[in-house]
Amino acid sequence: MRRLALSDEILLSIDKPARYIGNEVNAVDKSESFDPEKMIRFCMCFPDVYEIGMSHLGIQILYDMFNKREDVWCERVYSPWPDLDEIMREKKIPLFALESQDPVRSFDFLGITIQYEMCYTNILQILDLSGIALHAADRGEDEPIVIGGGPCTYNPEPIAEFFDLFYIGEGEVAYDELFDLYQEKKRTGMSRRDFLLRASRIEGFYVPQFYRASYHEDGTLASFAPTEDGVPEKVRKRIVMDFSEVSYPDAPIVPYLQATQDRVVLEIQRGCIRGCRFCQAGMIYRPLREKNVERLKRQAEVMLRNTGYDEISLSSLSSSDYSELNELLSFLIQICNEKGINISLPSLRIDAFSLDVMSKVQDVKKSSLTFAAEAGSQRMRDVINKGITEEDILGGALEAFRGGWNKVKLYFMLGLPGENEEDVKDIAHLCQKVAECYYDNIPKEERTGKISITASSSFFVPKPFTPFQWARMDREQEFLDKAHMVKDEVRAMTNQKSIRYTYHDAYISVLEGVLARGDRRVAQAIETAYRKGAIFDAWTEYFDEDRWQESFRECGIDPYFYTARERDTSELLPWDFLDCQVSRDFLIREWKRAKEGIITPNCRQRCSGCGCRVYRGGVCYESQD
């Protein structure tokens, strides 16, 4: 009988005990064949609650890929919800992996996927509950190697002292080299330090302890350089170029309780051609690489058969840009309709083509359509290089209304560089124009009800490796003043009853900005906030603004130093030692074009010389195929 780490008494006393028992459909159990002398134990962690972590495609891909190696057993762990967190601390129960229920501390590696900055205190929760020293410098030979990956590693400095190493790039490429090196460590008795030194010389791996930062009197970074011979000055990202043949799970894990993304996920492409200047993913995952449509057809059939899901979703940053979308959807409609399987199409641009596509896959009751307008005025959409006009938005809305839709969601950002009062008010005006488009063009007898518009604003957070990485960020009161301005303007619209407006938490956005562009000194505040009780900061019910403000004060850190000042392009930035192949010259050029409101064509219209042709593939070389 399988042994569980938690007693029945504990499982019956906590919310959703299925989060902690493992043994899900398609989970990998190598307990019978496990040989500690020959095999590597890797614990894959998503530092948030189970339902969120189980929805992350990257972990599913790496879990499957690692377990295909006979000498690796990869298991999973997620952040215990606060109810179990309290019990584990009280009863001194060590954090455990789901598959074997063994303590995480007994593994060779703890790999943490870092998707968003607001999970940073949960990383410390994972380490603490596992009995692993919070600081890499304090870890002994018998503790796991703690490795971080994911988009937040493109500025790892605020959490650098908590990690032994980071991987910069796409996980499918370099882990075999790391595992081979670790097998050598096991055979030879190589020390932890020597292993990390050797790992730092594998392209894509960054070991923070072998670099030192110094600062000017004004607090800006003066230098950042390696301290050991052979450690690279620049750490270059690694990405998959043969995207059609890359490892992908035929049998993803199916949880026993509903995850946030409870469906088969088919990744159709990676990267984006659009070049939105605020979008980090669109820059760091360049160049766009498509997966062969025949491979996708086979994957879809196999995954649906191996999971029993009744929904399949296409994953990409901009699904409309996949060149074989029509052929793929025709196939999916054919196999899904007969089995009652729903097809989900996120990340579509709202145009005639996309609406035609959606009308084929959605049932008679039309769900709401999402327009990521990002800005209310055309001037600001040009500043951010959104690549859509007001005519595109209203034309898409009209096509949707004629197709039977009457619910629209509009997403905006407030606090964008160069924004003025009119730009802010234009969010309300654009909502009004969408409502007018419905009432002016759809006859009463053809309407399916009143128009319903839900407009929401997030607050702009500049991210590394985007043209806006040098931009200042609004303070929380500036954000709130702009949000209230939009709300007041909506109330003045003739169709105000059809428009609902909401906005994000302003201080959370400011904190995200500190963590996104901070340096190593910020780690002290993260740890202080954690010791004051901060976990699950991404969850509104657990976020405590006062706790963070106290932590910054106690550590002598001014958060506005990292957010509320525009940086000069000559300033050394904490992430400048990383090379994601999108050149600094390109980013500076785009920053200047933003200030002038000049649009840059997308990658299929014209190469903008971002630097990613060095990979010799993807969209950069499409015309040569």
Coordinates of C-alpha atoms in Angstrom, one line a residue:
M1 CA 0.0 0.0 0.0
R2 CA 1.2 3.5 -0.9
R3 CA 2.5 5.5 2.0
L4 CA 1.3 9.1 2.4
A5 CA 3.2 11.9 4.1
L6 CA 0.1 13.3 5.7
S7 CA -2.1 11.4 8.1
D8 CA -5.8 10.8 7.4
E9 CA -6.5 13.2 10.3
I10 CA -4.6 16.0 8.7
L11 CA -6.0 15.3 5.2
L12 CA -9.6 15.5 6.5
S13 CA -8.9 18.8 8.3
I14 CA -7.6 20.8 5.3
D15 CA -9.1 22.3 2.2
K16 CA -8.8 20.1 -1.0
P17 CA -6.6 17.3 0.3
A18 CA -6.3 15.9 -3.3
R19 CA -3.7 18.6 -3.7
Y20 CA -1.2 16.6 -1.7
I21 CA -1.8 12.9 -2.3
G22 CA -0.4 12.6 -5.9
N23 CA -1.0 9.4 -7.8
E24 CA -2.8 11.3 -10.6
V25 CA -3.5 9.8 -14.0
N26 CA -0.3 9.7 -16.0
A27 CA 1.9 10.6 -13.0
V28 CA 5.3 8.8 -13.2
D29 CA 6.3 6.4 -10.4
K30 CA 9.8 5.0 -10.7
S31 CA 9.9 3.8 -7.0
E32 CA 10.4 0.1 -7.9
S33 CA 13.3 0.8 -10.4
F34 CA 14.9 3.6 -8.4
D35 CA 18.6 3.1 -7.7
P36 CA 20.1 5.9 -5.6
E37 CA 23.6 5.1 -6.9
K38 CA 22.7 5.5 -10.5
M39 CA 19.7 7.8 -10.7
I40 CA 19.2 11.5 -10.2
R41 CA 16.2 12.7 -8.2
F42 CA 14.7 16.0 -9.5
C43 CA 11.8 17.7 -7.7
M44 CA 10.0 20.1 -10.0
C45 CA 8.3 23.0 -8.1
F46 CA 5.7 25.6 -9.0
P47 CA 5.7 28.0 -6.1
D48 CA 1.9 28.5 -6.0
V49 CA -1.1 26.4 -5.1
Y50 CA -1.6 23.1 -6.9
E51 CA -4.4 24.1 -9.2
I52 CA -2.3 27.0 -10.6
G53 CA 0.9 24.9 -10.9
M54 CA -0.9 22.0 -12.6
S55 CA -2.0 24.4 -15.3
H56 CA 1.6 25.3 -16.2
L57 CA 2.6 23.9 -19.6
G58 CA 6.3 24.2 -19.0
I59 CA 6.3 21.9 -16.0
Q60 CA 4.3 19.3 -17.9
I61 CA 6.9 19.4 -20.8
L62 CA 10.0 19.1 -18.5
Y63 CA 8.4 16.5 -16.2
D64 CA 7.8 14.3 -19.3
M65 CA 11.2 15.0 -20.8
F66 CA 13.2 14.4 -17.6
N67 CA 11.3 11.2 -16.9
K68 CA 12.2 9.9 -20.4
R69 CA 15.7 9.6 -19.1
E70 CA 16.2 6.2 -17.4
D71 CA 18.6 7.8 -14.9
V72 CA 16.3 10.6 -13.8
W73 CA 13.1 10.4 -11.7
C74 CA 11.3 13.8 -11.8
E75 CA 8.6 14.4 -9.2
R76 CA 6.6 17.5 -8.3
V77 CA 5.8 19.8 -5.4
Y78 CA 3.6 22.9 -5.1
S79 CA 3.1 25.5 -2.3
P80 CA 1.0 24.2 0.5
W81 CA -2.1 26.3 1.0
P82 CA -1.9 28.4 4.3
D83 CA -4.1 25.9 6.2
L84 CA -1.6 23.1 5.6
D85 CA 1.4 25.4 5.9
E86 CA 0.4 26.2 9.5
I87 CA 0.0 22.5 10.3
M88 CA 3.3 21.5 8.8
R89 CA 5.2 24.2 10.8
E90 CA 3.4 23.2 14.0
K91 CA 4.0 19.5 13.6
K92 CA 7.4 19.9 11.9
I93 CA 6.3 17.9 8.9
P94 CA 8.9 18.4 6.1
L95 CA 7.6 19.4 2.6
F96 CA 7.3 16.3 0.4
A97 CA 7.1 15.4 -3.3
L98 CA 3.8 14.1 -4.6
E99 CA 4.9 11.0 -6.4
S100 CA 7.0 9.3 -3.7
Q101 CA 5.8 11.4 -0.8
D102 CA 9.5 11.6 0.2
P103 CA 11.0 14.9 1.7
V104 CA 12.1 17.4 -0.9
R105 CA 15.4 17.8 1.1
S106 CA 16.4 14.2 0.1
F107 CA 16.4 15.1 -3.7
D108 CA 19.5 15.9 -5.8
F109 CA 17.8 19.0 -7.4
L110 CA 14.9 21.3 -6.5
G111 CA 13.9 23.0 -9.7
I112 CA 11.7 26.1 -9.3
T113 CA 9.7 27.5 -12.1
I114 CA 9.5 31.3 -11.6
Q115 CA 6.6 32.6 -13.7
Y116 CA 5.8 35.9 -11.9
E117 CA 7.4 38.1 -9.3
M118 CA 4.6 37.9 -6.8
C119 CA 5.5 34.3 -6.0
Y120 CA 8.9 35.2 -4.6
T121 CA 8.0 34.8 -0.9
N122 CA 6.5 31.4 -1.8
I123 CA 9.9 30.3 -3.0
L124 CA 11.2 31.0 0.5
Q125 CA 8.2 29.1 1.9
I126 CA 9.2 26.0 -0.2
L127 CA 12.8 26.2 0.9
D128 CA 11.9 26.8 4.6
L129 CA 9.3 24.0 4.8
S130 CA 11.8 21.6 3.1
G131 CA 14.5 22.3 5.6
I132 CA 16.8 23.7 3.0
A133 CA 18.9 26.8 3.9
L134 CA 17.3 29.9 2.4
H135 CA 20.7 31.2 1.3
A136 CA 22.7 29.3 -1.3
A137 CA 25.9 30.2 0.6
D138 CA 24.7 28.4 3.7
R139 CA 23.8 25.1 2.0
G140 CA 25.8 21.9 2.8
E141 CA 26.9 19.1 0.5
D142 CA 23.8 17.0 1.4
E143 CA 21.2 19.7 0.4
P144 CA 19.6 19.8 -3.1
I145 CA 21.0 22.0 -5.8
V146 CA 18.3 24.7 -6.1
I147 CA 17.8 25.8 -9.7
G148 CA 15.5 28.5 -11.1
G149 CA 14.0 28.8 -14.6
G150 CA 11.2 30.7 -16.3
P151 CA 10.6 34.3 -17.4
C152 CA 11.6 35.9 -14.1
T153 CA 15.1 34.6 -14.6
Y154 CA 15.6 37.4 -17.1
N155 CA 16.3 39.5 -14.0
P156 CA 17.2 36.9 -11.3
E157 CA 19.1 39.4 -9.1
P158 CA 16.4 40.1 -6.5
I159 CA 16.3 36.4 -5.6
A160 CA 19.9 35.5 -6.6
E161 CA 21.1 34.7 -3.1
F162 CA 18.4 32.1 -2.7
F163 CA 19.4 30.0 -5.7
D164 CA 22.5 27.9 -6.5
L165 CA 22.0 28.4 -10.2
F166 CA 19.5 29.7 -12.8
Y167 CA 18.8 28.4 -16.3
I168 CA 18.3 31.1 -18.9
G169 CA 16.3 29.9 -21.8
E170 CA 14.0 27.1 -22.9
G171 CA 14.3 24.0 -20.7
E172 CA 14.3 21.5 -23.5
V173 CA 17.8 22.4 -24.6
A174 CA 20.4 22.2 -21.8
Y175 CA 19.4 20.0 -19.0
D176 CA 20.9 16.8 -20.5
E177 CA 24.3 18.5 -20.2
L178 CA 23.6 19.4 -16.6
F179 CA 22.4 15.9 -15.7
D180 CA 25.4 14.3 -17.4
L181 CA 27.7 16.6 -15.3
Y182 CA 25.8 15.6 -12.1
Q183 CA 26.3 11.9 -12.9
E184 CA 30.0 12.7 -13.1
K185 CA 29.7 14.4 -9.7
K186 CA 28.1 11.3 -8.2
R187 CA 30.8 9.0 -9.7
T188 CA 33.8 11.1 -8.6
G189 CA 32.6 12.7 -5.4
M190 CA 32.9 16.2 -6.9
S191 CA 32.2 18.9 -4.3
R192 CA 29.1 21.1 -4.6
R193 CA 31.2 24.1 -5.3
D194 CA 33.2 22.4 -8.1
F195 CA 29.9 21.1 -9.6
L196 CA 28.5 24.6 -9.7
L197 CA 31.7 26.0 -11.2
R198 CA 31.6 23.4 -14.0
A199 CA 27.9 24.1 -14.5
S200 CA 28.5 27.9 -14.9
R201 CA 30.5 27.0 -18.0
I202 CA 27.6 25.3 -19.7
E203 CA 25.9 27.9 -21.9
G204 CA 22.7 29.1 -20.4
F205 CA 23.5 28.5 -16.8
Y206 CA 24.1 31.3 -14.3
V207 CA 25.6 30.7 -10.9
P208 CA 25.2 33.9 -8.8
Q209 CA 27.9 33.1 -6.2
F210 CA 30.5 33.5 -8.9
Y211 CA 29.6 37.1 -9.7
R212 CA 30.0 40.3 -7.7
A213 CA 28.1 43.6 -7.9
S214 CA 29.3 47.0 -6.8
Y215 CA 27.3 50.3 -6.6
H216 CA 27.8 54.0 -7.1
E217 CA 27.0 56.5 -4.3
D218 CA 23.7 57.3 -6.0
G219 CA 22.7 53.6 -5.7
T220 CA 23.0 52.7 -9.3
L221 CA 25.0 49.7 -10.4
A222 CA 28.7 50.4 -10.9
S223 CA 29.9 47.0 -12.0
F224 CA 28.9 43.4 -12.3
A225 CA 31.5 40.8 -13.1
P226 CA 32.5 37.2 -12.6
T227 CA 34.9 36.4 -9.7
E228 CA 36.3 33.1 -11.0
D229 CA 38.3 32.2 -14.1
G230 CA 36.3 30.6 -16.9
V231 CA 33.0 31.9 -15.7
P232 CA 31.4 33.8 -18.6
E233 CA 30.9 37.6 -18.4
K234 CA 27.7 37.2 -20.4
V235 CA 25.2 34.3 -20.0
R236 CA 23.4 33.6 -23.2
K237 CA 19.9 32.2 -23.4
R238 CA 19.3 28.9 -25.2
I239 CA 16.3 28.1 -27.2
V240 CA 14.8 25.3 -29.3
M241 CA 15.1 25.8 -33.0
D242 CA 13.8 22.5 -34.4
F243 CA 10.4 23.2 -32.8
S244 CA 8.5 20.5 -34.6
E245 CA 10.7 17.7 -33.1
V246 CA 11.0 19.1 -29.6
S247 CA 10.0 16.8 -26.7
Y248 CA 6.3 17.2 -25.8
P249 CA 4.1 15.1 -23.5
D250 CA 1.9 12.5 -25.1
A251 CA 0.3 11.7 -21.7
P252 CA 0.2 14.9 -19.6
I253 CA -0.8 14.5 -15.9
V254 CA -4.5 14.7 -15.2
P255 CA -5.4 15.9 -11.7
Y256 CA -8.2 14.6 -9.5
L257 CA -9.5 18.1 -8.9
Q258 CA -10.2 20.9 -11.3
A259 CA -7.1 22.9 -12.3
T260 CA -7.2 26.4 -13.6
Q261 CA -6.5 25.2 -17.1
D262 CA -8.4 21.9 -17.1
R263 CA -7.8 20.8 -20.7
V264 CA -5.4 19.4 -23.2
V265 CA -2.9 22.1 -24.2
L266 CA -1.4 22.1 -27.7
E267 CA 1.5 24.4 -28.1
I268 CA 1.4 25.5 -31.8
Q269 CA 4.2 28.0 -31.9
R270 CA 6.7 29.8 -29.6
G271 CA 7.6 33.4 -29.9
C272 CA 5.7 36.3 -31.5
I273 CA 6.1 38.5 -34.5
R274 CA 4.2 41.6 -33.1
G275 CA 6.9 43.5 -31.2
C276 CA 4.6 45.2 -28.6
R277 CA 7.0 47.3 -26.6
F278 CA 5.7 46.5 -23.2
C279 CA 5.6 42.7 -23.7
Q280 CA 8.5 40.8 -22.2
A281 CA 7.4 37.4 -23.5
G282 CA 7.3 38.8 -27.1
M283 CA 11.0 39.8 -26.8
I284 CA 12.6 36.9 -24.8
Y285 CA 10.9 34.1 -26.8
R286 CA 12.1 35.5 -30.1
P287 CA 12.2 34.4 -32.9
L288 CA 8.8 33.0 -33.7
R289 CA 9.0 29.2 -34.4
E290 CA 6.1 27.2 -35.6
K291 CA 5.4 23.5 -35.1
N292 CA 4.6 21.4 -38.1
V293 CA 0.9 21.0 -38.6
E294 CA 1.0 17.2 -39.1
R295 CA 2.9 16.8 -35.8
L296 CA 0.2 18.9 -34.1
K297 CA -2.5 16.7 -35.5
R298 CA -0.8 13.6 -34.2
Q299 CA -0.2 15.2 -30.8
A300 CA -3.8 16.3 -30.4
E301 CA -5.2 12.9 -31.1
V302 CA -2.7 11.1 -28.8
M303 CA -3.2 13.6 -25.9
L304 CA -7.0 13.5 -26.1
R305 CA -6.9 9.7 -26.0
N306 CA -4.5 9.6 -23.1
T307 CA -6.2 12.1 -20.9
G308 CA -10.0 11.9 -21.5
Y309 CA -10.3 15.7 -21.4
D310 CA -13.3 17.2 -23.1
E311 CA -11.5 20.4 -24.2
I312 CA -8.4 21.2 -26.2
S313 CA -6.7 24.6 -26.2
L314 CA -4.2 26.1 -28.6
S315 CA -1.3 27.7 -26.9
S316 CA 0.8 30.6 -28.2
L317 CA 1.3 34.3 -27.7
S318 CA -0.7 35.1 -30.9
S319 CA -2.6 32.1 -32.3
S320 CA -3.9 34.1 -35.3
D321 CA -0.3 34.3 -36.6
Y322 CA 0.1 30.5 -36.9
S323 CA 0.3 30.1 -40.7
E324 CA -1.4 26.6 -40.7
L325 CA -4.3 27.6 -38.4
N326 CA -7.0 26.9 -40.9
E327 CA -5.8 23.4 -41.7
L328 CA -5.2 22.6 -38.0
L329 CA -8.7 23.8 -37.0
S330 CA -10.4 21.9 -39.8
F331 CA -8.8 18.8 -38.5
L332 CA -9.7 19.5 -34.8
I333 CA -13.3 20.3 -35.7
Q334 CA -13.5 17.0 -37.5
I335 CA -12.2 14.9 -34.6
C336 CA -13.7 17.0 -31.8
N337 CA -17.3 17.5 -33.0
E338 CA -18.0 13.8 -33.1
K339 CA -16.6 13.3 -29.6
G340 CA -18.2 16.4 -28.0
I341 CA -14.8 18.0 -27.3
N342 CA -14.7 21.8 -27.1
I343 CA -11.9 23.8 -28.9
S344 CA -10.5 26.8 -27.0
L345 CA -8.8 29.6 -29.0
P346 CA -7.1 32.1 -26.7
S347 CA -4.7 34.8 -28.0
L348 CA -6.7 35.5 -31.2
R349 CA -6.6 39.0 -32.8
I350 CA -10.1 40.2 -33.2
D351 CA -10.5 40.5 -37.0
A352 CA -12.7 39.0 -39.7
F353 CA -10.5 35.9 -40.0
S354 CA -10.4 35.2 -36.3
L355 CA -14.2 35.7 -35.9
D356 CA -14.8 33.4 -38.8
V357 CA -12.6 30.8 -37.0
M358 CA -14.4 31.3 -33.7
S359 CA -17.8 31.0 -35.3
K360 CA -16.8 27.5 -36.4
V361 CA -15.7 26.2 -33.0
Q362 CA -18.1 28.0 -30.6
D363 CA -21.6 26.8 -29.9
V364 CA -24.8 28.8 -30.4
K365 CA -24.6 30.6 -27.1
K366 CA -21.8 33.0 -27.7
S367 CA -19.4 33.6 -24.9
S368 CA -17.8 37.0 -24.5
L369 CA -15.1 38.2 -26.9
T370 CA -11.9 39.7 -25.6
F371 CA -10.2 42.7 -27.2
A372 CA -6.7 43.5 -25.9
A373 CA -6.8 47.1 -26.9
E374 CA -4.2 48.0 -24.3
A375 CA -4.7 51.8 -24.7
G376 CA -7.8 54.0 -25.3
S377 CA -6.2 56.4 -27.8
Q378 CA -4.6 55.6 -31.1
R379 CA -1.6 57.7 -30.1
M380 CA -0.8 55.4 -27.2
R381 CA -1.4 52.3 -29.3
D382 CA 1.3 53.6 -31.6
V383 CA 3.6 54.4 -28.7
I384 CA 3.4 50.7 -27.5
N385 CA 3.5 49.4 -31.1
K386 CA 0.2 47.5 -30.6
G387 CA -0.3 47.3 -34.3
I388 CA -4.1 47.8 -34.3
T389 CA -6.2 50.8 -35.1
E390 CA -9.5 52.0 -33.7
E391 CA -11.0 51.0 -37.0
D392 CA -9.7 47.5 -36.5
I393 CA -11.3 47.3 -33.0
L394 CA -14.6 48.8 -34.1
G395 CA -14.6 46.7 -37.3
G396 CA -13.9 43.6 -35.3
A397 CA -16.6 44.4 -32.8
L398 CA -19.1 45.0 -35.6
E399 CA -18.3 41.7 -37.2
A400 CA -18.8 40.0 -33.8
F401 CA -22.1 41.7 -33.2
R402 CA -23.4 40.6 -36.6
G403 CA -22.2 37.1 -35.7
G404 CA -24.4 37.0 -32.6
W405 CA -22.0 38.2 -29.9
N406 CA -23.1 40.9 -27.5
K407 CA -20.6 40.5 -24.6
V408 CA -17.2 42.2 -25.0
K409 CA -14.2 42.4 -22.7
L410 CA -11.8 45.2 -23.2
Y411 CA -8.3 45.1 -21.6
F412 CA -6.2 48.2 -21.1
M413 CA -3.1 49.4 -19.3
L414 CA -2.8 52.6 -17.4
G415 CA 0.5 54.4 -16.7
L416 CA 2.1 53.8 -20.1
P417 CA 5.1 56.0 -21.0
G418 CA 4.1 59.3 -22.4
E419 CA 0.4 58.9 -21.4
N420 CA -1.6 62.1 -20.9
E421 CA -5.1 62.9 -19.5
E422 CA -6.8 62.6 -22.8
D423 CA -5.2 59.2 -23.4
V424 CA -6.6 58.1 -20.1
K425 CA -10.1 59.4 -20.8
D426 CA -10.1 57.8 -24.2
I427 CA -10.5 54.4 -22.5
A428 CA -14.0 55.4 -21.6
H429 CA -14.6 56.9 -25.0
L430 CA -13.5 53.7 -26.8
C431 CA -16.0 51.7 -24.7
Q432 CA -18.7 54.2 -25.6
K433 CA -17.8 53.8 -29.3
V434 CA -18.0 50.0 -29.1
A435 CA -21.5 50.3 -27.5
E436 CA -22.6 52.8 -30.2
C437 CA -21.3 50.4 -32.8
Y438 CA -23.8 47.8 -31.5
Y439 CA -26.8 50.0 -31.2
D440 CA -26.2 51.9 -34.4
N441 CA -25.7 48.9 -36.6
I442 CA -27.7 45.9 -35.2
P443 CA -31.5 46.3 -35.7
K444 CA -33.6 45.8 -32.6
E445 CA -35.2 42.7 -34.0
E446 CA -31.7 41.1 -34.6
R447 CA -30.3 41.9 -31.2
T448 CA -29.8 39.1 -28.6
G449 CA -30.0 41.5 -25.7
K450 CA -28.3 44.6 -24.5
I451 CA -24.6 45.1 -25.2
S452 CA -22.4 44.2 -22.2
I453 CA -18.9 45.7 -22.0
T454 CA -16.5 44.9 -19.3
A455 CA -13.4 47.1 -19.4
S456 CA -10.5 46.5 -17.0
S457 CA -7.2 48.2 -16.5
S458 CA -4.0 46.7 -15.2
F459 CA -1.2 49.1 -14.3
F460 CA 1.9 49.3 -16.5
V461 CA 5.0 47.5 -15.1
P462 CA 8.2 47.9 -17.1
K463 CA 10.0 44.6 -17.6
P464 CA 13.6 43.7 -18.5
F465 CA 14.5 43.1 -22.1
T466 CA 11.7 45.3 -23.4
P467 CA 12.1 48.7 -25.0
F468 CA 10.3 50.1 -21.9
Q469 CA 12.9 48.7 -19.5
W470 CA 14.2 52.3 -19.0
A471 CA 10.8 53.8 -18.4
R472 CA 9.6 55.3 -15.2
M473 CA 6.6 53.7 -13.5
D474 CA 3.8 55.6 -11.9
R475 CA 3.4 55.7 -8.1
E476 CA 0.3 54.1 -6.6
Q477 CA -1.6 57.3 -6.2
E478 CA -0.9 58.3 -9.8
F479 CA -2.3 54.9 -10.9
L480 CA -5.4 55.4 -8.7
D481 CA -6.0 58.9 -9.9
K482 CA -6.0 57.7 -13.5
A483 CA -8.3 54.8 -12.7
H484 CA -10.7 57.2 -11.0
M485 CA -10.5 59.5 -14.0
V486 CA -11.6 56.6 -16.3
K487 CA -14.4 55.6 -13.9
D488 CA -15.7 59.2 -13.8
E489 CA -15.5 59.4 -17.6
V490 CA -17.4 56.1 -18.0
R491 CA -20.2 57.5 -15.8
A492 CA -20.5 60.5 -18.2
M493 CA -21.1 58.2 -21.2
T494 CA -24.6 57.9 -22.6
N495 CA -24.2 54.1 -22.5
Q496 CA -22.8 53.9 -19.0
K497 CA -25.2 51.3 -17.9
S498 CA -23.7 48.9 -20.5
I499 CA -20.2 49.5 -19.4
R500 CA -18.6 48.0 -16.3
Y501 CA -15.1 49.2 -15.4
T502 CA -12.6 47.6 -13.0
Y503 CA -8.9 48.0 -12.2
H504 CA -6.0 46.2 -10.6
D505 CA -4.5 46.8 -7.2
A506 CA -2.1 49.7 -7.5
Y507 CA 0.4 48.8 -4.7
I508 CA 0.7 45.2 -5.9
S509 CA 1.7 46.7 -9.3
V510 CA 4.3 48.9 -7.7
L511 CA 5.7 46.0 -5.7
E512 CA 5.8 43.9 -8.9
G513 CA 7.8 46.8 -10.5
V514 CA 10.4 46.7 -7.6
L515 CA 10.8 42.9 -7.9
A516 CA 11.0 43.0 -11.7
R517 CA 13.8 45.6 -12.0
G518 CA 15.4 45.3 -8.6
D519 CA 19.0 44.3 -7.9
R520 CA 20.6 42.0 -5.3
R521 CA 19.9 44.4 -2.4
V522 CA 16.1 43.7 -2.8
A523 CA 16.6 40.2 -1.5
Q524 CA 16.8 41.4 2.1
A525 CA 13.3 43.0 1.8
I526 CA 11.9 39.8 0.3
E527 CA 13.2 37.7 3.1
T528 CA 12.1 40.2 5.7
A529 CA 8.5 40.2 4.3
Y530 CA 8.5 36.4 4.3
R531 CA 9.6 36.3 7.9
K532 CA 6.7 38.7 8.7
G533 CA 4.3 36.2 7.2
A534 CA 4.2 37.1 3.5
I535 CA 3.1 34.2 1.3
F536 CA 0.7 33.9 -1.6
D537 CA 1.2 37.6 -2.4
A538 CA -0.4 37.0 -5.8
W539 CA -3.7 36.3 -4.0
T540 CA -5.6 39.4 -2.9
E541 CA -6.9 37.8 0.3
Y542 CA -3.4 37.1 1.5
F543 CA -1.5 40.2 0.3
D544 CA -0.6 42.7 3.0
E545 CA 0.7 46.0 1.8
D546 CA 1.8 47.2 5.2
R547 CA 3.9 44.1 5.7
W548 CA 5.9 45.0 2.5
Q549 CA 6.2 48.7 3.3
E550 CA 7.5 47.8 6.8
S551 CA 10.1 45.4 5.2
F552 CA 11.4 48.1 2.8
R553 CA 11.7 50.6 5.7
E554 CA 13.5 48.2 7.9
C555 CA 16.0 47.2 5.2
G556 CA 16.6 50.9 4.2
I557 CA 15.3 50.3 0.7
D558 CA 13.4 53.0 -1.3
P559 CA 11.1 51.1 -3.6
Y560 CA 10.6 54.2 -5.8
F561 CA 14.3 54.1 -6.6
Y562 CA 13.5 51.0 -8.7
T563 CA 10.1 52.2 -10.1
A564 CA 9.6 55.9 -10.2
R565 CA 12.7 57.1 -12.1
E566 CA 13.4 56.9 -15.8
R567 CA 16.8 55.3 -16.4
D568 CA 19.3 56.6 -18.9
T569 CA 20.2 54.2 -21.6
S570 CA 23.8 54.4 -20.5
E571 CA 23.0 53.1 -17.0
L572 CA 24.2 49.5 -16.2
L573 CA 21.1 47.5 -15.5
P574 CA 21.1 44.5 -13.1
W575 CA 20.3 42.1 -15.9
D576 CA 22.8 43.5 -18.5
F577 CA 25.0 40.4 -17.9
L578 CA 22.4 38.3 -19.6
D579 CA 22.2 38.0 -23.4
C580 CA 18.8 37.1 -24.9
Q581 CA 20.0 37.9 -28.4
V582 CA 17.5 40.8 -28.7
S583 CA 20.2 43.5 -28.9
R584 CA 20.5 46.5 -26.7
D585 CA 20.8 48.7 -29.8
F586 CA 17.4 47.4 -31.0
L587 CA 15.8 48.0 -27.6
I588 CA 17.2 51.6 -27.5
R589 CA 16.0 52.2 -31.1
E590 CA 12.5 51.0 -30.1
W591 CA 12.5 53.1 -27.0
K592 CA 13.2 56.2 -29.1
R593 CA 10.6 55.2 -31.7
A594 CA 8.1 54.8 -28.8
K595 CA 8.8 58.4 -27.6
E596 CA 8.1 59.6 -31.2
G597 CA 5.0 57.4 -31.6
I598 CA 6.5 55.5 -34.6
I599 CA 5.2 52.0 -35.4
T600 CA 7.6 49.2 -36.2
P601 CA 6.2 46.6 -38.7
N602 CA 5.8 43.0 -37.5
C603 CA 8.5 40.4 -38.3
R604 CA 6.6 39.0 -41.3
Q605 CA 6.2 42.5 -42.8
R606 CA 9.9 43.5 -42.4
C607 CA 12.9 42.5 -40.3
S608 CA 13.6 45.1 -37.7
G609 CA 17.1 43.9 -37.0
C610 CA 16.5 42.8 -33.4
G611 CA 19.5 40.4 -33.4
C612 CA 17.7 37.1 -33.4
R613 CA 18.8 36.1 -36.9
V614 CA 21.8 34.6 -35.2
Y615 CA 19.7 31.6 -34.4
R616 CA 19.4 30.9 -38.1
G617 CA 15.8 29.8 -38.1
G618 CA 12.2 30.6 -37.3
V619 CA 10.4 33.6 -38.8
C620 CA 13.8 35.2 -39.5
Y621 CA 14.4 32.6 -42.2
E622 CA 10.9 31.7 -43.4
S623 CA 11.4 33.2 -46.9
Q624 CA 14.4 30.9 -47.3
D625 CA 12.5 27.7 -46.5

